[in-house]
Coordinates of C-alpha atoms and ligand atoms in Angstrom, one line a residue:
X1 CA 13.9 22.9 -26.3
X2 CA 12.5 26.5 -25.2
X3 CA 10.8 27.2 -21.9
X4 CA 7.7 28.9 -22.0
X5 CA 6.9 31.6 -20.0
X6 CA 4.3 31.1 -17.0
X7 CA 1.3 34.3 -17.3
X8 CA -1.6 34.1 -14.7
X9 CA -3.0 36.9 -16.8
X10 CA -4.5 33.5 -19.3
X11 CA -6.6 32.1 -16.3
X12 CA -10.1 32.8 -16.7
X13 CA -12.5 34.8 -14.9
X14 CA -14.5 32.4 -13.3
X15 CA -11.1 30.3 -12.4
X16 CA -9.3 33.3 -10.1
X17 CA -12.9 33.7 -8.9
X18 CA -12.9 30.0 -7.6
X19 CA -9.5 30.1 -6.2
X20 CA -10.1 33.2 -3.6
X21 CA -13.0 31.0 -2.3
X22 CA -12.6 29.7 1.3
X23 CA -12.9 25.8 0.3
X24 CA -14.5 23.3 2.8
X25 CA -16.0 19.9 2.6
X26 CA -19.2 19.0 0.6
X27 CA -20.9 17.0 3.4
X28 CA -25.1 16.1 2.7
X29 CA -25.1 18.8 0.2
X30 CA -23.9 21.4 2.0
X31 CA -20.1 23.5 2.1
X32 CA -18.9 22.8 5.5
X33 CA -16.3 24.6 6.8
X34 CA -12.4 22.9 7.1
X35 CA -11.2 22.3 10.3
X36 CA -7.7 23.0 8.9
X37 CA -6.4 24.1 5.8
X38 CA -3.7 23.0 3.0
X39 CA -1.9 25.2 0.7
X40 CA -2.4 24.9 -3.0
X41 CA 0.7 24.5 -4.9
X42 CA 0.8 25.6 -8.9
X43 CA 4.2 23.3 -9.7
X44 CA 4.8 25.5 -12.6
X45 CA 5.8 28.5 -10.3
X46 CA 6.1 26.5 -6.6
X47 CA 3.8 29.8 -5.9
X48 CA 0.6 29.0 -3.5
X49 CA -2.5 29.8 -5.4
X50 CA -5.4 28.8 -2.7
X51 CA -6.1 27.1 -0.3
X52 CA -8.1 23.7 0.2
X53 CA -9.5 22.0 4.1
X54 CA -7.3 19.6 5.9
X55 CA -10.0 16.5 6.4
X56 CA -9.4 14.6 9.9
X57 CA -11.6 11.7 11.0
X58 CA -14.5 14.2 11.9
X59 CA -15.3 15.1 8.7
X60 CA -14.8 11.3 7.3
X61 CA -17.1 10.3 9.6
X62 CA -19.8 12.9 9.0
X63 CA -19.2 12.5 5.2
X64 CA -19.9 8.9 5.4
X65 CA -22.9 9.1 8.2
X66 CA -24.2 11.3 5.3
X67 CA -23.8 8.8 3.0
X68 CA -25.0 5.9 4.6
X69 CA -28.4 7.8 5.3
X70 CA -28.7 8.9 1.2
X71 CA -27.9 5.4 0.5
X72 CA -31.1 4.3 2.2
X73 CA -33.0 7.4 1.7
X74 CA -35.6 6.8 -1.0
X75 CA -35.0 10.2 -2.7
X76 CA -31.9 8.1 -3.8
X77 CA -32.9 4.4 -3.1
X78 CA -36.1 4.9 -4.6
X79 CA -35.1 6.6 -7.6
X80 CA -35.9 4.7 -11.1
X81 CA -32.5 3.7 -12.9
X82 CA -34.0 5.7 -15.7
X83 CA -33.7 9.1 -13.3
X84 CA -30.5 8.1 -12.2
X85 CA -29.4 8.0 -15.6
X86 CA -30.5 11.7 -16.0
X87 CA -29.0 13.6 -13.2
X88 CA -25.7 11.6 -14.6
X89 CA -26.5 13.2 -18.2
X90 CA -27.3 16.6 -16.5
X91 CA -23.7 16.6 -14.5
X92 CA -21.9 15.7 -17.9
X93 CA -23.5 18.7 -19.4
X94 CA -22.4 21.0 -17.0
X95 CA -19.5 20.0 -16.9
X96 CA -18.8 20.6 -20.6
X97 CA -20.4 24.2 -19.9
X98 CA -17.8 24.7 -17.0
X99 CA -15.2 23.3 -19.2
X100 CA -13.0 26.3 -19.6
X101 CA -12.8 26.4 -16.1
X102 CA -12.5 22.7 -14.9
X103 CA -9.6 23.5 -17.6
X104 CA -8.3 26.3 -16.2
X105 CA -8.2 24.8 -12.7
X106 CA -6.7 21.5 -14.0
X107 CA -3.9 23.3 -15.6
X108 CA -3.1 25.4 -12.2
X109 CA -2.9 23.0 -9.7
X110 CA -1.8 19.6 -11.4
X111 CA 0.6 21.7 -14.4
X112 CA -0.7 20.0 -17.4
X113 CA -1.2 21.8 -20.9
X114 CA -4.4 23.2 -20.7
X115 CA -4.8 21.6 -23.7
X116 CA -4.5 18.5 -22.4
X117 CA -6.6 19.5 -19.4
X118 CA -9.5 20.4 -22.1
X119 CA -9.3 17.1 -23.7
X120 CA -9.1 15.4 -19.7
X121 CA -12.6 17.3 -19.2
X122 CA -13.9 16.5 -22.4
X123 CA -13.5 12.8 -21.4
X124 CA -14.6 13.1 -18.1
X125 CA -17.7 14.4 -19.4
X126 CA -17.8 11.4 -21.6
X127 CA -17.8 8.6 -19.1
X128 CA -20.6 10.0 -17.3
X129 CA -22.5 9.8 -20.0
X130 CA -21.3 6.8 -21.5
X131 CA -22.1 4.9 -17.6
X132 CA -25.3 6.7 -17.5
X133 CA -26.8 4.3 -19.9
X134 CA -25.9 1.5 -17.8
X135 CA -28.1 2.7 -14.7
X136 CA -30.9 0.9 -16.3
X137 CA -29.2 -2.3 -18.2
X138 CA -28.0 -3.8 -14.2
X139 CA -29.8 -7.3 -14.5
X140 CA -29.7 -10.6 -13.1
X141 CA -30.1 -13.8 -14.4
X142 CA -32.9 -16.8 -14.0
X143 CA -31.7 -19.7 -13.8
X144 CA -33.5 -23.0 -14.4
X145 CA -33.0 -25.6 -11.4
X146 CA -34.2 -29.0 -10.4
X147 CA -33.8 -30.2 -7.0
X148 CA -34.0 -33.9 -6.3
X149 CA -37.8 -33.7 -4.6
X150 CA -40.3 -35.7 -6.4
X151 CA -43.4 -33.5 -7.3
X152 CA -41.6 -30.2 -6.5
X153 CA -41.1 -27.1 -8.9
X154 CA -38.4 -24.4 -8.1
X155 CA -38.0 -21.0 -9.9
X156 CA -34.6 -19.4 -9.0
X157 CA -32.9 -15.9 -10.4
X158 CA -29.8 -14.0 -9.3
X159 CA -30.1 -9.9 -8.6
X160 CA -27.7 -7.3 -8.6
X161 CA -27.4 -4.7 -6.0
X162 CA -25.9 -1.7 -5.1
X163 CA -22.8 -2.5 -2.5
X164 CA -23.3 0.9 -0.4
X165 CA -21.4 3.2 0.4
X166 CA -18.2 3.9 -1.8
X167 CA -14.8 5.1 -0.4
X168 CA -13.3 6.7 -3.3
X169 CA -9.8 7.8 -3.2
X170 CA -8.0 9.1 -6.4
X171 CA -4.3 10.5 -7.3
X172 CA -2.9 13.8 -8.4
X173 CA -1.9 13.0 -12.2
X174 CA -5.0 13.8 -13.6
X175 CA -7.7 14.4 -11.2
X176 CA -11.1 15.2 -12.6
X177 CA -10.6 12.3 -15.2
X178 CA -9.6 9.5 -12.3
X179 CA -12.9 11.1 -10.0
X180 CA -15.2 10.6 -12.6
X181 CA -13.7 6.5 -13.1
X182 CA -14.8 6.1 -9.5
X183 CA -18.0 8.3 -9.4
X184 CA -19.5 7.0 -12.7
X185 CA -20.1 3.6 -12.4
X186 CA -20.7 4.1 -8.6
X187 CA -23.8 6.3 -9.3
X188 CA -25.4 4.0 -12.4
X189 CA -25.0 1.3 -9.5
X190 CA -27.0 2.9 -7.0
X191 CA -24.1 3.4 -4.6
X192 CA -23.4 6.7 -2.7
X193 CA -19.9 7.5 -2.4
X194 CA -17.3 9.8 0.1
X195 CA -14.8 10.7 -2.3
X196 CA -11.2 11.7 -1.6
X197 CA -8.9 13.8 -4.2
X198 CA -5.4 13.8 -3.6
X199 CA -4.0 16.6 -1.4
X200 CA -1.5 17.6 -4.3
X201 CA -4.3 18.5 -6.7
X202 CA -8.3 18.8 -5.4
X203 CA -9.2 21.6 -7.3
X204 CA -11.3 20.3 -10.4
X205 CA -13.4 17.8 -7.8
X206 CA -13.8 20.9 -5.4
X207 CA -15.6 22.3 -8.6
X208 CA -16.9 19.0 -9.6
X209 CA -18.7 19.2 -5.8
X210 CA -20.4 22.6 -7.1
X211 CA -21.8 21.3 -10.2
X212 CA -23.1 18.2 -8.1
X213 CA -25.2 20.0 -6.0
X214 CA -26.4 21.9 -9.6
X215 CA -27.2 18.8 -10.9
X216 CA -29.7 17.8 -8.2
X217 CA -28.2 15.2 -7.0
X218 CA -30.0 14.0 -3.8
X219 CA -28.0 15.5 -0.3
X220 CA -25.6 13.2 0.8
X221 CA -25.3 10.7 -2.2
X222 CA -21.9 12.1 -3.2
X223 CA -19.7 13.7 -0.4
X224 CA -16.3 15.6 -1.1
X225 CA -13.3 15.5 1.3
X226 CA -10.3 17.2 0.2
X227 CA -6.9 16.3 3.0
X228 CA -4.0 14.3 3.7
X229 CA -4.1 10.3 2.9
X230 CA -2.7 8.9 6.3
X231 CA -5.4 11.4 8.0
X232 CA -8.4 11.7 5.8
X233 CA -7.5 8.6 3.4
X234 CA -7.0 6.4 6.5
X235 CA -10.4 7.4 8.3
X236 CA -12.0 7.0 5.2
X237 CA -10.9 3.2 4.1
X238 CA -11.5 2.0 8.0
X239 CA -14.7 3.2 8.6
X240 CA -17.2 0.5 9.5
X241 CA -19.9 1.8 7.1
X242 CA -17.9 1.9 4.3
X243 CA -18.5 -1.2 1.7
X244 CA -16.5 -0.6 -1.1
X245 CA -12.9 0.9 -1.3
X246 CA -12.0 2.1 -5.2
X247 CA -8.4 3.3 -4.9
X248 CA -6.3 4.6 -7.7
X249 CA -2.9 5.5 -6.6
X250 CA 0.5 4.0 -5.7
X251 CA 1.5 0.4 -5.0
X252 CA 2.3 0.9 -1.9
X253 CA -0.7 3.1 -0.8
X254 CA -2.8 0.3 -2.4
X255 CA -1.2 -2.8 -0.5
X256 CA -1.8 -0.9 2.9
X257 CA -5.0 0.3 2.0
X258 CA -5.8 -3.4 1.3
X259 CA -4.1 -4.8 4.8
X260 CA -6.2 -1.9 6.8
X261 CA -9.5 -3.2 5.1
X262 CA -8.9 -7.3 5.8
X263 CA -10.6 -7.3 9.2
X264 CA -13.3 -5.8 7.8
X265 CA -13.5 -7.5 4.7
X266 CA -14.7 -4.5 2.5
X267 CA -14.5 -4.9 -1.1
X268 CA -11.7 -3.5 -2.5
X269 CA -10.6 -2.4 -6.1
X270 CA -6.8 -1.4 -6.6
X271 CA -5.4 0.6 -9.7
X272 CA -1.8 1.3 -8.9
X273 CA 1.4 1.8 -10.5
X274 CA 2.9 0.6 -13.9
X275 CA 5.4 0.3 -16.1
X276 CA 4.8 -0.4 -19.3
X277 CA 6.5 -1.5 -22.6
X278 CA 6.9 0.0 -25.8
X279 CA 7.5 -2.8 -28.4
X280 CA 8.9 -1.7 -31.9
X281 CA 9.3 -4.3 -34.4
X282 CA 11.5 -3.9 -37.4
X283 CA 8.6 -4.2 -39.8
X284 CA 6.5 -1.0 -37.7
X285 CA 5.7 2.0 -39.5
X286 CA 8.8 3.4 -37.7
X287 CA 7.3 7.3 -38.2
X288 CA 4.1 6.4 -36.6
X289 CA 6.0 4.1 -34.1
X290 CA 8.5 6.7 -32.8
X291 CA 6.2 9.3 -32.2
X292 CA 3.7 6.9 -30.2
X293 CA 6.8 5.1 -28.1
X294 CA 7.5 9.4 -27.8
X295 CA 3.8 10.1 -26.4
X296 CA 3.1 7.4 -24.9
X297 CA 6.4 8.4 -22.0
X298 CA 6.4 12.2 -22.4
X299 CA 1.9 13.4 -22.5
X300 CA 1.2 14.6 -19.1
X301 CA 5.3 14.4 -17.9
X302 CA 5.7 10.8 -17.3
X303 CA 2.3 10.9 -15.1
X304 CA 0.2 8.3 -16.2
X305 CA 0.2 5.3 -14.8
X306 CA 0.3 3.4 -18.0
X307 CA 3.2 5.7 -19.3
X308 CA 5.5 4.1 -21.5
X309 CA 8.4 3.8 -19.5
X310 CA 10.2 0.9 -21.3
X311 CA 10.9 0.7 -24.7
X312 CA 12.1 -2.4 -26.5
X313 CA 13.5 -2.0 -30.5
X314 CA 14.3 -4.8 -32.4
X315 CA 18.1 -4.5 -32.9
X316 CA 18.1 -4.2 -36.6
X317 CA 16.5 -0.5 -35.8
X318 CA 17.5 0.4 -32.6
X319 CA 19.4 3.0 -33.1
X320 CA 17.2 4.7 -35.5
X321 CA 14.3 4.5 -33.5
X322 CA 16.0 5.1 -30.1
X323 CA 17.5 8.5 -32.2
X324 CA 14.4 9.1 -33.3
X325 CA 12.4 9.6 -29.9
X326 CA 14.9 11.4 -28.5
X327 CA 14.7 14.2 -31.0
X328 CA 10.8 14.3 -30.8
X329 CA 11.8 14.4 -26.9
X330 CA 14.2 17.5 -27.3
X331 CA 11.7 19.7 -29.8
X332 CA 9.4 19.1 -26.8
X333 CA 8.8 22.9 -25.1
X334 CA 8.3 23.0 -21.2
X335 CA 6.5 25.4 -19.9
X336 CA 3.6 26.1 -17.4
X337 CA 0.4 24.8 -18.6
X338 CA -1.3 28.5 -19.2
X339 CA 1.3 29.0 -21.9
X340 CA -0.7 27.4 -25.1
X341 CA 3.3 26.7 -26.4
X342 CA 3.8 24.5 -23.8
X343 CA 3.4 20.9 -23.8
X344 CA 5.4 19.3 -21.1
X345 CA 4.6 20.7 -17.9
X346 CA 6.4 20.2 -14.5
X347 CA 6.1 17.8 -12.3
X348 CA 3.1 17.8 -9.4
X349 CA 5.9 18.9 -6.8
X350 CA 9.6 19.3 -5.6
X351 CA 9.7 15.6 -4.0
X352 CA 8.6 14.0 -7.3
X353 CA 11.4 16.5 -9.4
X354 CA 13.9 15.5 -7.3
X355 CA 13.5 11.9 -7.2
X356 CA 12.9 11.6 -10.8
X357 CA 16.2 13.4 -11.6
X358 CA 17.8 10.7 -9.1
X359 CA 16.7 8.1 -11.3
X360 CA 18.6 9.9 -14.1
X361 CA 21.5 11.2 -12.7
X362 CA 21.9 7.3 -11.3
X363 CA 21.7 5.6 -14.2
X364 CA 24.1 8.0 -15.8
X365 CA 26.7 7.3 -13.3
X366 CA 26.2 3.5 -13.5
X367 CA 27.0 4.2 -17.4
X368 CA 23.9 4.8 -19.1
X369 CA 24.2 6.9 -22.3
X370 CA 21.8 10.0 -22.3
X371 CA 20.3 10.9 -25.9
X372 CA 18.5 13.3 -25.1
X373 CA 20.0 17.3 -24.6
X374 CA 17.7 18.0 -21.5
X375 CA 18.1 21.8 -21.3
X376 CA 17.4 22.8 -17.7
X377 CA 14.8 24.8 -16.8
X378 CA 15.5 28.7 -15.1
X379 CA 12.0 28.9 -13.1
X380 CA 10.9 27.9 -9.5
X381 CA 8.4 25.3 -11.1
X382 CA 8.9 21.9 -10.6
X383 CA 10.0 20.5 -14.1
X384 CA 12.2 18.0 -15.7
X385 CA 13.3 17.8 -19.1
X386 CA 12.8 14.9 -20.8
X387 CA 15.5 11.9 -20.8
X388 CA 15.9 8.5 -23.4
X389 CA 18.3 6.7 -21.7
X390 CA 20.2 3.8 -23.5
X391 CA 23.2 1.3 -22.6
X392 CA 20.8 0.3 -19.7
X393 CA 20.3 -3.3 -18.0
X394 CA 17.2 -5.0 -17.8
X395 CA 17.8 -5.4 -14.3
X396 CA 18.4 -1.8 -13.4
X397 CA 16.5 0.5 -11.1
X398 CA 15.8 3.0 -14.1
X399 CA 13.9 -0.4 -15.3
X400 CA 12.3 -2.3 -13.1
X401 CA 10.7 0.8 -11.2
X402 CA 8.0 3.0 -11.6
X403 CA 9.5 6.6 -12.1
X404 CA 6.5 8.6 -13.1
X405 CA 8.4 11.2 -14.9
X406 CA 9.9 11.5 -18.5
X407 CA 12.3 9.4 -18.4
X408 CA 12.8 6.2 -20.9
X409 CA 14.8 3.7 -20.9
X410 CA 15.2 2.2 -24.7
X411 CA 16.8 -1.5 -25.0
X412 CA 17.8 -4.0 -28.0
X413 CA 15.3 -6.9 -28.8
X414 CA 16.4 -9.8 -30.7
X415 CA 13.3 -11.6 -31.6
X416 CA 9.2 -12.5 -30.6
X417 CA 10.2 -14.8 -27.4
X418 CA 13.4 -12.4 -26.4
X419 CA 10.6 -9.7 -26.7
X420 CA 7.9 -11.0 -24.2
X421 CA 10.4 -12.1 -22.0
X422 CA 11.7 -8.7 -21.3
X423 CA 8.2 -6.9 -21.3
X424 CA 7.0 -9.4 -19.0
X425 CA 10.1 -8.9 -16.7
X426 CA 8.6 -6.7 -14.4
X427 CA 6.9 -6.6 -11.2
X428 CA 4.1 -4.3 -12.9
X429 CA 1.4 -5.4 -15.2
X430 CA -0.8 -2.5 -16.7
X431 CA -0.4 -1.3 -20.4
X432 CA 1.9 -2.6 -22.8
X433 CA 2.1 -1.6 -26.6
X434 CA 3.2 -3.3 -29.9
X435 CA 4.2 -1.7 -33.1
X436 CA 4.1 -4.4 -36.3
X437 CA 2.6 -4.6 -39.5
X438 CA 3.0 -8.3 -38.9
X439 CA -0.3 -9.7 -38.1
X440 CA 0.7 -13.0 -37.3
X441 CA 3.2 -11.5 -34.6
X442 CA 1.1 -9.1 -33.4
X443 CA -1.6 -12.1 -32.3
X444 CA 1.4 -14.5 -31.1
X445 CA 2.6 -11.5 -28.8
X446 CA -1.0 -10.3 -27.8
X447 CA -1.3 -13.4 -25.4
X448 CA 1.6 -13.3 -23.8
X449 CA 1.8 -10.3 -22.3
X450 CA 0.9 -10.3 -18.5
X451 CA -1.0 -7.5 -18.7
X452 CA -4.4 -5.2 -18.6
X453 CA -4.3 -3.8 -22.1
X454 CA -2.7 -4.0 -25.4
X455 CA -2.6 -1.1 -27.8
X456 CA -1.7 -2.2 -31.5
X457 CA 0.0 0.3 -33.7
X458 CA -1.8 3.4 -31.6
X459 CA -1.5 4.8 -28.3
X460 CA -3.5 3.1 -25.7
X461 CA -6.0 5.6 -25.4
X462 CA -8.4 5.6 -22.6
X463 CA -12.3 4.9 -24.2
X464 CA -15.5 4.9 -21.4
X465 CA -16.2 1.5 -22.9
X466 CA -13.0 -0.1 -22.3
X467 CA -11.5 -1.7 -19.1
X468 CA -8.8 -0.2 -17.8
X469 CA -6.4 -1.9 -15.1
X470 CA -4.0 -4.3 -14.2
X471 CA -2.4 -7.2 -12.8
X472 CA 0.7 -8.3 -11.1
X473 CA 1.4 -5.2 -8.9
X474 CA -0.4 -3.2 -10.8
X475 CA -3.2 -4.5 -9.0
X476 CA -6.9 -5.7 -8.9
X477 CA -10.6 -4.6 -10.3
X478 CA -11.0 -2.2 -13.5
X479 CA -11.9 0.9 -14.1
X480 CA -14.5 1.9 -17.2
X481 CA -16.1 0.0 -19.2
X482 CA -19.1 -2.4 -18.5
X483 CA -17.1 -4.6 -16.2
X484 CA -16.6 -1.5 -13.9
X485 CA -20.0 -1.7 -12.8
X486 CA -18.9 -5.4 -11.0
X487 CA -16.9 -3.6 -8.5
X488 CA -20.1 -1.7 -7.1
X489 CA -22.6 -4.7 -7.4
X490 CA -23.3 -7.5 -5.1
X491 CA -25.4 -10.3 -6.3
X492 CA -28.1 -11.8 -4.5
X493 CA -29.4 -15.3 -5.5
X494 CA -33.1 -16.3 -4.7
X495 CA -34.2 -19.7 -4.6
X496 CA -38.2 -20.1 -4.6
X497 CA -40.4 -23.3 -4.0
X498 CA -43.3 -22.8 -6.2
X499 CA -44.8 -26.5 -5.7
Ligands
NAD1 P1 -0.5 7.9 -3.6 O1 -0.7 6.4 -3.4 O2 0.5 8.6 -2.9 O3 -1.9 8.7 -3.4 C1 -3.1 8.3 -4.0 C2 -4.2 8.7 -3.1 O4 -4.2 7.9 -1.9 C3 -4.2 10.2 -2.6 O5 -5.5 10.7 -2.6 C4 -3.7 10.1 -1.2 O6 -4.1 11.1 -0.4 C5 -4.3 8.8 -0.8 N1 -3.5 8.1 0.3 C6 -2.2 8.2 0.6 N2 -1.9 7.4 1.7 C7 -3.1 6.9 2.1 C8 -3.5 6.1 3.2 N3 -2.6 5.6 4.1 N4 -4.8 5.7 3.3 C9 -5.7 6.2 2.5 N5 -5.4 7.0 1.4 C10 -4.1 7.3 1.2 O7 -0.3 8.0 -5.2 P2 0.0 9.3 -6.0 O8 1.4 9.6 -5.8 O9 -1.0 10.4 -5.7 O10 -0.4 8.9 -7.5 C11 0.6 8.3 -8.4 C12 0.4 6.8 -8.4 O11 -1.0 6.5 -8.9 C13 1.3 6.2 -9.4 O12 1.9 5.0 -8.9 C14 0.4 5.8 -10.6 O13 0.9 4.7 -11.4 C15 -0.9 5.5 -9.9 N6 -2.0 5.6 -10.9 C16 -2.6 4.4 -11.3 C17 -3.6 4.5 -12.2 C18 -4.3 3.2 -12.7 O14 -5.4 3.2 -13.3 N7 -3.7 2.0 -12.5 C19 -4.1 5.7 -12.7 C20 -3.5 6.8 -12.2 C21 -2.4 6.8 -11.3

């Protein structure tokens, strides 16, 4: 494992450009100035690169004033679905013409490859377009009813309608992809939204905000916030003209977010934490299954919230596979995202490093056997070699929780039912994934998984048309795909006495 060398020479021009700006808060289509201000980190050199506004309750509430009003503003309201669908298309295509600096900015203040950060914004630019098209296919039903009155006709039909304004609040791991989840099927909706990035890493939405305004989006029908969650979060998800809350984060952000919007009864959509399995039977393509299980922990660090952070091998090849994926771990080269040798960058700050190698260094002490060489790092930045830990419980920490780093735990299977048991052992519910060329056990495991997904002998790559989310503690609601769309619609049902 080699570390690569972190050069601020690579960033572009238009990126060094953005980060001398003075950043504020896009409020009704207009910069407004921060009240206070927050340091940008990069966590591959701890070094502050810019800085980003502090939101307070001030700014929350003008945001969302401004909100309410474009919500009910015809310039937004009155709009066709059909010219909704086109400032959508317009934003995707610029931001595939900013991509090299969406990239750029990406790589700089979350630490991802920029590699990986051009693929994120690639995507990004995808779900907009691919939710564009459902601006104009919201329909209701009409539904034929009799009432028991002699000599009377009834005509009845559902409608779908925009909820109102949307509270969006996202996390750091990768920022401009989880935004555009939220925003996308917002906008083909109709809604107008107040959206929140995550202090650790605003950057790419701050940019976002710019191309926005390009776009010609109507003032006030997407505001930008950029601060703290238990100042500008909180004012955000209890304000009284807020009707939707779509939060991606943490469990435990997402259970109080979800007590503070009771009395209110807001809607509220909750993509939190995970931990899923990895599920190698001894009849896998094992080449193609170790390198997945390997991916599927170690792309973006450990910081996705349907990481593979369990990994389950049928005995018969556990300790070839287990072998295997920590090798592919140890060729792995960390370095800061700039470097285009690096592909595991650090971690989003010194609190995550730190309690990530806790995890590690407690599980080793309880016994645990470390395959994995995990070289450390000489820099500042915030990273963490990768670890496959084996000789683990079920019932340990390293687990049962979600780490959000590279760590692995690899265990034994015996069989189909000693399979599902384990992978269903958890609190979470997101992502799990199975590697068989058995059919017949791939489709008796399928339905038993508590879970959101199930990838089948690939990655579980994100796709615009395909739900993602959870269950258990994992949470609520889903994220692409048509069924995304629910989350911002009510439904109105008219009843009509024609005779
Ligand atoms: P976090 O919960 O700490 O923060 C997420 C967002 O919530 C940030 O914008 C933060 O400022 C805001 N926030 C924090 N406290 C708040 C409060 N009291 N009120 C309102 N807003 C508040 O999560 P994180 O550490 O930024 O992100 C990592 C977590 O996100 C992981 O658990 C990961 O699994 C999860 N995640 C889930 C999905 C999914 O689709 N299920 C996707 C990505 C990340």
């Amino acid at each position: 494992m080699a570390i690569a060398s972190n050069d601020y020479t690579r960033l572009g021009q238009a990126a060094r450009k953005f980060l001398d700006r003075q950043h504020g808060h896009l409020i009704n289509g207009e910069w407004l100035r921060a009240s206070g201000d927050l340091a940008v980190i990069d966590p591959s050199s701890a070094q502050a690169i810019a800085t980003i506004g502090a939101g307070n309750a001030t700014d929350i509430d003008a945001a969302v004033h401004a909100a309410h009003a474009a919500f009910q503003h015809p310039s937004w309201s009155a709009l066709s679905a059909a010219d909704r669908e086109r400032l959508m298309l317009r934003l995707a295509d610029l931001i595939e013409q900013n991509a090299s600096l969406l990239a750029d900015l990406e790589c700089v203040d979350n630490g991802m490859p920029r590699g990986f950060a051009g693929i994120n914004v690639g995507g990004a630019a995808g779900v907009l377009r691919y939710m564009a098209g459902w601006a104009s296919k919201i329909v209701g039903d009409t539904v034929d009813v009799k009432m028991p009155f002699p000599g009377s006709q009834f005509f009845a039909y559902t409608t779908r309608e925009a909820v109102g304004v949307v509270a969006a609040i996202v996390p750091w791991n990768v920022p401009l992809m989880m935004a555009i989840w939220k925003l996308a099927p917002a906008l083909a909706a109709g809604c107008t939204v107040v959206l929140k990035p995550a202090e650790d890493a605003s950057l790419t939405t701050l940019a976002l905000a710019d191309l926005i305004i390009q776009a010609g989006f109507p003032p006030g029908v997407v505001n930008i916030v950029t601060g703290r969650g238990r100042e500008a979060g909180e004012a955000l998800v209890t304000h009284p003209l807020v009707s939707k809350i779509s939060f991606t984060g943490s469990t435990a952000t997402g259970k109080h977010i979800s007590h503070l919007a009771t009395d209110s009864l807001k809607k509220v959509t909750l993509e939190l934490g995970g931990k899923s399995p990895t599920i190698i039977f001894d009849d896998a393509n094992l080449e193609q299954a170790i390198l997945g299980a390997a991916n599927a922990i170690f792309t973006n660090s450990g910081q996705i919230c349907v990481a593979g952070a369990r990994l389950y091998v049928q005995r018969s090849v556990f300790e070839q596979v287990a072998a295997g994926v920590a090798r592919h771990a140890d060729s792995l080269v960390l370095g800061a995202g700039l470097d285009p040798s690096s592909q595991l960058g650090p971690l989003i700050n010194a609190r995550q490093q730190e309690r990530v190698e806790g995890y590690v260094q407690r599980a080793r002490e309880s016994g645990a056997s470390l395959l994995t060489q995990r070289h450390s790092p000489q820099t500042d930045g915030y990273f963490v070699a990768p670890a496959v830990l084996a000789g683990v419980d079920q019932s340990d920490a390293l687990v049962q929780e979600e780490i959000f780093g590279p760590v692995l735990a690899v265990l034994p299977f015996d069989d189909l039912d000693h399979a599902a048991a384990l992978a269903n052992d958890n609190a979470y519910g997101l992502a799990a994934c199975i590697w068989s060329s058995n059919l017949s056990r791939v489709h008796q495991l399928v339905p038993r998984l508590k879970c959101g997904k199930v990838s089948v002998n690939t990655e579980g790559f994100p796709h615009p048309a395909l739900p993602e989310g959870g269950t258990k503690q994992s949470g609520y609601g889903r994220d692409l795909g048509r069924e995304s769309l629910d989350g911002y619609l009510d439904s109105k049902t008219v009843l009509v006495r024609v005779s």
